[in-house]
Amino acid sequence: MSDQKTALVVGASRGLGLGLTKALLAAGWNVIATVRPGSSLKETVESGGKLSVEHLDVNDPATISSLKQRIGTGKLDLLFVNAGVSLPDGDQIATISDSDFDYVMRSNVLGPMRVVHQLLAAVKSDAAVGVMSSDWASSDVAPNDWDAYTASKVALNYLMRSVAANNADTAVTFMCLVPGWVKTDMGGSDASLDVKTAAGGLVKTIEARRGTGGILFVDYKNDELRW
Ligand SMILES: NC(=O)c1ccc[n+]([C@@H]2O[C@H](COP(=O)([O-])OP(=O)(O)OC[C@H]3O[C@@H](n4cnc5c(N)ncnc54)[C@H](OP(=O)(O)O)[C@@H]3O)[C@@H](O)[C@H]2O)c1
């Protein structure tokens, strides 16, 4: 029987999602990488036939159910919802507009969790299901100027704990993953890590932790964070 593993990376057009796609391919995985409808991967990725690209917008439920039908059941060893947004100038709760708050919460909480719930049937019984969290969601980290963004990652962590509790009788490992501060369009050029280091570390963490079951809040160095 083939031990070839298959991952679905949601939000892979650029930044960490593209880096995760490359790191998984380098580690021998098959990868289904999603971009938003009308978009594409921002770089050409050599994969030797191990990469396919699909279209999904986490804020468009029809694109989620359509991909769910194409993948089928029990196919994925890893479902990784990387897609996320932030507002460039911070998003303090005292001044944020309704539309900006809705945009951050829908994109970072409702959309990713819809993907997790809809595609849970697509994962194997010992798969990993990861979302991209942030160390800012840890109670060890002091509040900052990104109130709505940080609140969105705290909410995402809570909802992952909830889905993990409802699947506690399975060997699926749910992971709230922390990439560090990474040089991407979101992280900016002052960030401390390059995408290759962060994404490579996340793939190693997932490979080390997959199959243990339960729920983890863990970073790219495989260190656990306090909720
Ligand atoms: N960079 C950091 O330092 C850092 C730190 C902690 C956590 N994170 C988290 O890591 C994840 C990736 O961040 P990044 O730094 O790589 O950001 P990025 O460079 O801005 O990339 C964001 C990715 O998410 C996709 N995306 C956004 N909204 C989407 C939607 N509605 N449906 C599908 N895809 C969508 C984007 O697609 P388009 O190209 O179509 O916009 C893009 O591929 C995010 O969840 C972020 O919160 C980042």
Tab-separated table of C-alpha atoms and ligand atoms in Angstrom:
chain	number	residue	atom	x	y	z
A	1	MET	CA	0.000	0.000	0.000
A	2	SER	CA	1.261	3.503	-0.835
A	3	ASP	CA	2.394	5.664	2.064
A	4	GLN	CA	2.003	8.780	-0.080
A	5	LYS	CA	0.400	11.504	2.028
A	6	THR	CA	-1.990	14.148	0.719
A	7	ALA	CA	-2.475	17.655	2.092
A	8	LEU	CA	-5.023	20.349	1.292
A	9	VAL	CA	-3.675	23.875	1.866
A	10	VAL	CA	-6.427	26.521	1.825
A	11	GLY	CA	-5.187	30.018	0.955
A	12	ALA	CA	-1.997	29.129	-0.892
A	13	SER	CA	-1.620	31.927	-3.457
A	14	ARG	CA	1.258	33.690	-1.651
A	15	GLY	CA	3.003	34.140	1.699
A	16	LEU	CA	2.851	31.331	4.233
A	17	GLY	CA	0.292	29.273	2.280
A	18	LEU	CA	2.577	29.176	-0.755
A	19	GLY	CA	5.530	28.421	1.544
A	20	LEU	CA	3.609	25.573	3.194
A	21	THR	CA	2.771	24.159	-0.220
A	22	LYS	CA	6.456	24.162	-1.194
A	23	ALA	CA	7.586	22.726	2.167
A	24	LEU	CA	5.029	19.895	1.984
A	25	LEU	CA	6.081	19.049	-1.583
A	26	ALA	CA	9.742	19.055	-0.485
A	27	ALA	CA	8.814	16.623	2.309
A	28	GLY	CA	7.239	14.253	-0.262
A	29	TRP	CA	3.554	15.096	0.154
A	30	ASN	CA	0.943	15.406	-2.583
A	31	VAL	CA	-0.597	18.865	-2.259
A	32	ILE	CA	-3.943	20.296	-3.280
A	33	ALA	CA	-3.421	24.061	-2.994
A	34	THR	CA	-6.363	26.440	-3.127
A	35	VAL	CA	-6.505	30.007	-4.387
A	36	ARG	CA	-9.507	32.296	-4.615
A	37	PRO	CA	-11.641	32.023	-7.793
A	38	GLY	CA	-9.938	33.948	-10.602
A	39	SER	CA	-6.562	33.862	-8.824
A	40	SER	CA	-3.484	31.645	-9.151
A	41	LEU	CA	-0.292	30.735	-7.304
A	42	LYS	CA	1.965	33.805	-7.419
A	43	GLU	CA	5.010	31.668	-8.269
A	44	THR	CA	5.616	28.693	-10.511
A	45	VAL	CA	6.086	25.654	-8.268
A	46	GLU	CA	7.954	22.586	-9.530
A	47	SER	CA	6.152	19.543	-8.158
A	48	GLY	CA	6.767	16.560	-10.431
A	49	GLY	CA	3.002	16.158	-10.803
A	50	LYS	CA	2.334	16.190	-7.050
A	51	LEU	CA	0.559	19.572	-6.967
A	52	SER	CA	-2.942	20.425	-8.077
A	53	VAL	CA	-4.606	23.821	-7.730
A	54	GLU	CA	-8.271	24.305	-6.803
A	55	HIS	CA	-10.410	27.386	-6.213
A	56	LEU	CA	-11.943	28.266	-2.859
A	57	ASP	CA	-12.902	31.466	-1.078
A	58	VAL	CA	-13.401	30.848	2.640
A	59	ASN	CA	-16.130	33.522	2.586
A	60	ASP	CA	-18.070	31.779	-0.212
A	61	PRO	CA	-19.747	28.594	1.086
A	62	ALA	CA	-20.581	27.421	-2.460
A	63	THR	CA	-16.872	27.144	-3.289
A	64	ILE	CA	-16.311	25.107	-0.105
A	65	SER	CA	-19.072	22.596	-0.817
A	66	SER	CA	-17.993	22.322	-4.438
A	67	LEU	CA	-14.418	21.387	-3.445
A	68	LYS	CA	-15.774	19.021	-0.789
A	69	GLN	CA	-17.645	17.122	-3.491
A	70	ARG	CA	-14.585	16.943	-5.743
A	71	ILE	CA	-12.305	15.605	-2.980
A	72	GLY	CA	-14.685	12.974	-1.590
A	73	THR	CA	-14.424	11.298	1.815
A	74	GLY	CA	-11.424	9.970	3.757
A	75	LYS	CA	-8.773	11.252	1.332
A	76	LEU	CA	-6.664	13.809	3.221
A	77	ASP	CA	-3.823	13.260	5.697
A	78	LEU	CA	-3.725	17.002	6.361
A	79	LEU	CA	-6.275	19.777	6.053
A	80	PHE	CA	-4.547	23.126	6.665
A	81	VAL	CA	-6.614	26.325	6.590
A	82	ASN	CA	-4.009	29.061	6.250
A	83	ALA	CA	-6.199	31.833	4.767
A	84	GLY	CA	-6.390	34.944	6.887
A	85	VAL	CA	-6.466	38.741	6.690
A	86	SER	CA	-5.377	41.747	8.739
A	87	LEU	CA	-5.870	45.476	8.339
A	88	PRO	CA	-2.574	47.217	7.557
A	89	ASP	CA	-2.860	50.018	10.130
A	90	GLY	CA	-4.176	48.080	13.110
A	91	ASP	CA	-7.783	47.550	14.112
A	92	GLN	CA	-8.428	48.889	17.599
A	93	ILE	CA	-11.897	48.049	18.824
A	94	ALA	CA	-12.616	51.639	19.910
A	95	THR	CA	-12.383	52.956	16.352
A	96	ILE	CA	-12.880	50.054	13.924
A	97	SER	CA	-15.769	50.322	11.447
A	98	ASP	CA	-18.531	47.711	11.383
A	99	SER	CA	-17.497	46.624	7.902
A	100	ASP	CA	-13.811	46.216	8.831
A	101	PHE	CA	-14.752	44.229	11.951
A	102	ASP	CA	-17.059	41.984	9.904
A	103	TYR	CA	-14.343	41.511	7.259
A	104	VAL	CA	-11.705	40.410	9.806
A	105	MET	CA	-14.056	38.132	11.750
A	106	ARG	CA	-15.651	36.526	8.699
A	107	SER	CA	-12.327	35.940	6.982
A	108	ASN	CA	-10.419	34.709	10.055
A	109	VAL	CA	-13.119	32.907	12.046
A	110	LEU	CA	-16.336	32.012	10.249
A	111	GLY	CA	-14.749	31.233	6.873
A	112	PRO	CA	-11.895	29.007	8.140
A	113	MET	CA	-14.200	27.144	10.559
A	114	ARG	CA	-16.745	26.550	7.784
A	115	VAL	CA	-13.937	24.954	5.790
A	116	VAL	CA	-12.931	22.787	8.778
A	117	HIS	CA	-16.506	21.609	9.404
A	118	GLN	CA	-17.359	21.070	5.733
A	119	LEU	CA	-14.151	19.214	4.911
A	120	LEU	CA	-13.896	17.118	8.064
A	121	ALA	CA	-15.447	14.216	6.155
A	122	ALA	CA	-12.618	14.518	3.606
A	123	VAL	CA	-9.882	13.694	6.150
A	124	LYS	CA	-8.582	10.244	7.093
A	125	SER	CA	-9.188	8.872	10.591
A	126	ASP	CA	-5.625	9.729	11.755
A	127	ALA	CA	-5.286	13.029	9.872
A	128	ALA	CA	-4.186	16.436	11.133
A	129	VAL	CA	-6.527	19.410	10.841
A	130	GLY	CA	-4.681	22.713	11.243
A	131	VAL	CA	-5.612	26.377	11.215
A	132	MET	CA	-3.208	29.297	11.210
A	133	SER	CA	-3.390	30.946	14.600
A	134	SER	CA	-1.053	33.523	16.156
A	135	ASP	CA	1.024	33.782	19.308
A	136	TRP	CA	-1.025	36.958	19.947
A	137	ALA	CA	-3.938	34.603	20.796
A	138	SER	CA	-2.011	33.225	23.778
A	139	SER	CA	-2.863	34.547	27.253
A	140	ASP	CA	0.919	34.908	27.730
A	141	VAL	CA	1.090	37.740	25.148
A	142	ALA	CA	0.117	41.293	26.082
A	143	PRO	CA	-2.626	43.132	24.113
A	144	ASN	CA	-1.496	45.131	21.055
A	145	ASP	CA	-2.942	47.496	18.434
A	146	TRP	CA	-4.556	44.687	16.441
A	147	ASP	CA	-7.620	44.100	18.644
A	148	ALA	CA	-9.969	42.618	16.048
A	149	TYR	CA	-7.251	40.480	14.440
A	150	THR	CA	-6.113	39.106	17.808
A	151	ALA	CA	-9.716	38.529	18.928
A	152	SER	CA	-10.317	36.665	15.667
A	153	LYS	CA	-7.434	34.269	16.385
A	154	VAL	CA	-8.621	33.756	19.990
A	155	ALA	CA	-12.083	32.921	18.613
A	156	LEU	CA	-10.536	30.605	16.011
A	157	ASN	CA	-8.641	28.765	18.780
A	158	TYR	CA	-11.828	28.393	20.826
A	159	LEU	CA	-13.772	26.996	17.880
A	160	MET	CA	-10.972	24.514	17.133
A	161	ARG	CA	-11.133	23.353	20.765
A	162	SER	CA	-14.889	22.964	20.286
A	163	VAL	CA	-14.621	20.853	17.110
A	164	ALA	CA	-11.841	18.782	18.724
A	165	ALA	CA	-14.052	18.106	21.763
A	166	ASN	CA	-16.836	16.955	19.452
A	167	ASN	CA	-14.415	14.560	17.731
A	168	ALA	CA	-12.568	13.371	20.841
A	169	ASP	CA	-13.408	9.761	20.011
A	170	THR	CA	-11.296	9.915	16.814
A	171	ALA	CA	-7.526	9.942	16.179
A	172	VAL	CA	-7.759	13.220	14.253
A	173	THR	CA	-5.277	15.750	15.683
A	174	PHE	CA	-6.552	19.333	15.691
A	175	MET	CA	-3.844	21.997	15.672
A	176	CYS	CA	-3.862	25.770	16.146
A	177	LEU	CA	-0.502	26.495	14.519
A	178	VAL	CA	1.715	29.534	15.111
A	179	PRO	CA	4.179	30.492	12.386
A	180	GLY	CA	6.181	33.114	14.294
A	181	TRP	CA	6.531	36.634	12.871
A	182	VAL	CA	7.114	36.053	9.186
A	183	LYS	CA	8.182	38.257	6.250
A	184	THR	CA	5.040	38.219	4.066
A	185	ASP	CA	2.643	40.877	2.765
A	186	MET	CA	0.911	40.602	6.161
A	187	GLY	CA	3.972	40.236	8.389
A	188	GLY	CA	5.979	42.995	6.664
A	189	SER	CA	9.672	43.265	5.879
A	190	ASP	CA	10.772	43.802	9.514
A	191	ALA	CA	9.545	40.345	10.541
A	192	SER	CA	12.079	38.040	12.152
A	193	LEU	CA	11.553	34.880	10.060
A	194	ASP	CA	11.580	34.054	6.372
A	195	VAL	CA	8.724	32.023	4.906
A	196	LYS	CA	10.931	28.989	4.248
A	197	THR	CA	11.978	28.718	7.919
A	198	ALA	CA	8.462	29.181	9.285
A	199	ALA	CA	6.748	26.894	6.772
A	200	GLY	CA	9.440	24.204	7.049
A	201	GLY	CA	9.122	24.278	10.843
A	202	LEU	CA	5.337	24.000	10.668
A	203	VAL	CA	5.532	20.951	8.388
A	204	LYS	CA	8.006	19.256	10.764
A	205	THR	CA	5.703	20.067	13.707
A	206	ILE	CA	2.676	18.621	11.904
A	207	GLU	CA	4.575	15.463	10.946
A	208	ALA	CA	5.771	15.014	14.557
A	209	ARG	CA	2.334	15.573	16.086
A	210	ARG	CA	-0.029	13.944	13.548
A	211	GLY	CA	-1.793	10.851	14.867
A	212	THR	CA	-1.644	11.829	18.540
A	213	GLY	CA	-5.304	13.014	18.570
A	214	GLY	CA	-6.780	15.849	20.627
A	215	ILE	CA	-6.066	19.558	20.301
A	216	LEU	CA	-2.773	21.471	20.310
A	217	PHE	CA	-1.716	25.137	20.280
A	218	VAL	CA	1.794	24.781	18.939
A	219	ASP	CA	4.371	26.799	17.004
A	220	TYR	CA	6.791	26.239	14.112
A	221	LYS	CA	9.464	25.041	16.599
A	222	ASN	CA	7.057	22.379	17.937
A	223	ASP	CA	6.755	24.309	21.234
A	224	GLU	CA	3.325	24.442	22.841
A	225	LEU	CA	1.765	27.799	23.756
A	226	ARG	CA	-0.539	28.625	26.629
A	227	TRP	CA	-4.167	29.095	25.478
B	1	LIG	N1	2.987	36.704	8.623
B	1	LIG	C1	2.960	36.578	9.944
B	1	LIG	O1	3.857	37.065	10.663
B	1	LIG	C2	1.838	35.817	10.602
B	1	LIG	C3	1.916	35.640	11.998
B	1	LIG	C4	0.919	34.906	12.643
B	1	LIG	C5	-0.126	34.377	11.899
B	1	LIG	N2	-0.190	34.587	10.545
B	1	LIG	C6	-1.318	33.981	9.825
B	1	LIG	O2	-0.815	33.189	8.773
B	1	LIG	C7	-1.768	33.147	7.704
B	1	LIG	C8	-1.095	33.545	6.402
B	1	LIG	O3	-0.565	34.850	6.571
B	1	LIG	P1	0.487	35.505	5.575
B	1	LIG	O4	1.427	36.267	6.411
B	1	LIG	O5	0.988	34.527	4.597
B	1	LIG	O6	-0.498	36.565	4.863
B	1	LIG	P2	-0.602	37.060	3.345
B	1	LIG	O7	0.746	37.123	2.739
B	1	LIG	O8	-1.438	38.294	3.413
B	1	LIG	O9	-1.431	35.870	2.645
B	1	LIG	C9	-2.761	35.622	3.035
B	1	LIG	C10	-3.280	34.441	2.246
B	1	LIG	O10	-4.640	34.203	2.649
B	1	LIG	C11	-5.443	34.197	1.467
B	1	LIG	N3	-6.808	34.632	1.762
B	1	LIG	C12	-7.207	35.772	2.373
B	1	LIG	N4	-8.552	35.824	2.408
B	1	LIG	C13	-8.997	34.697	1.808
B	1	LIG	C14	-10.294	34.184	1.515
B	1	LIG	N5	-11.427	34.864	1.818
B	1	LIG	N6	-10.391	32.971	0.922
B	1	LIG	C15	-9.281	32.287	0.578
B	1	LIG	N7	-8.033	32.745	0.780
B	1	LIG	C16	-7.895	33.936	1.391
B	1	LIG	C17	-4.751	35.148	0.522
B	1	LIG	O11	-5.233	34.981	-0.803
B	1	LIG	P3	-5.233	36.221	-1.879
B	1	LIG	O12	-3.858	36.233	-2.502
B	1	LIG	O13	-6.311	35.851	-2.833
B	1	LIG	O14	-5.524	37.482	-1.122
B	1	LIG	C18	-3.303	34.723	0.724
B	1	LIG	O15	-3.028	33.528	0.034
B	1	LIG	C19	-2.911	34.070	8.120
B	1	LIG	O16	-3.952	33.313	8.696
B	1	LIG	C20	-2.272	34.960	9.164
B	1	LIG	O17	-3.211	35.497	10.073
B	1	LIG	C21	0.767	35.296	9.897
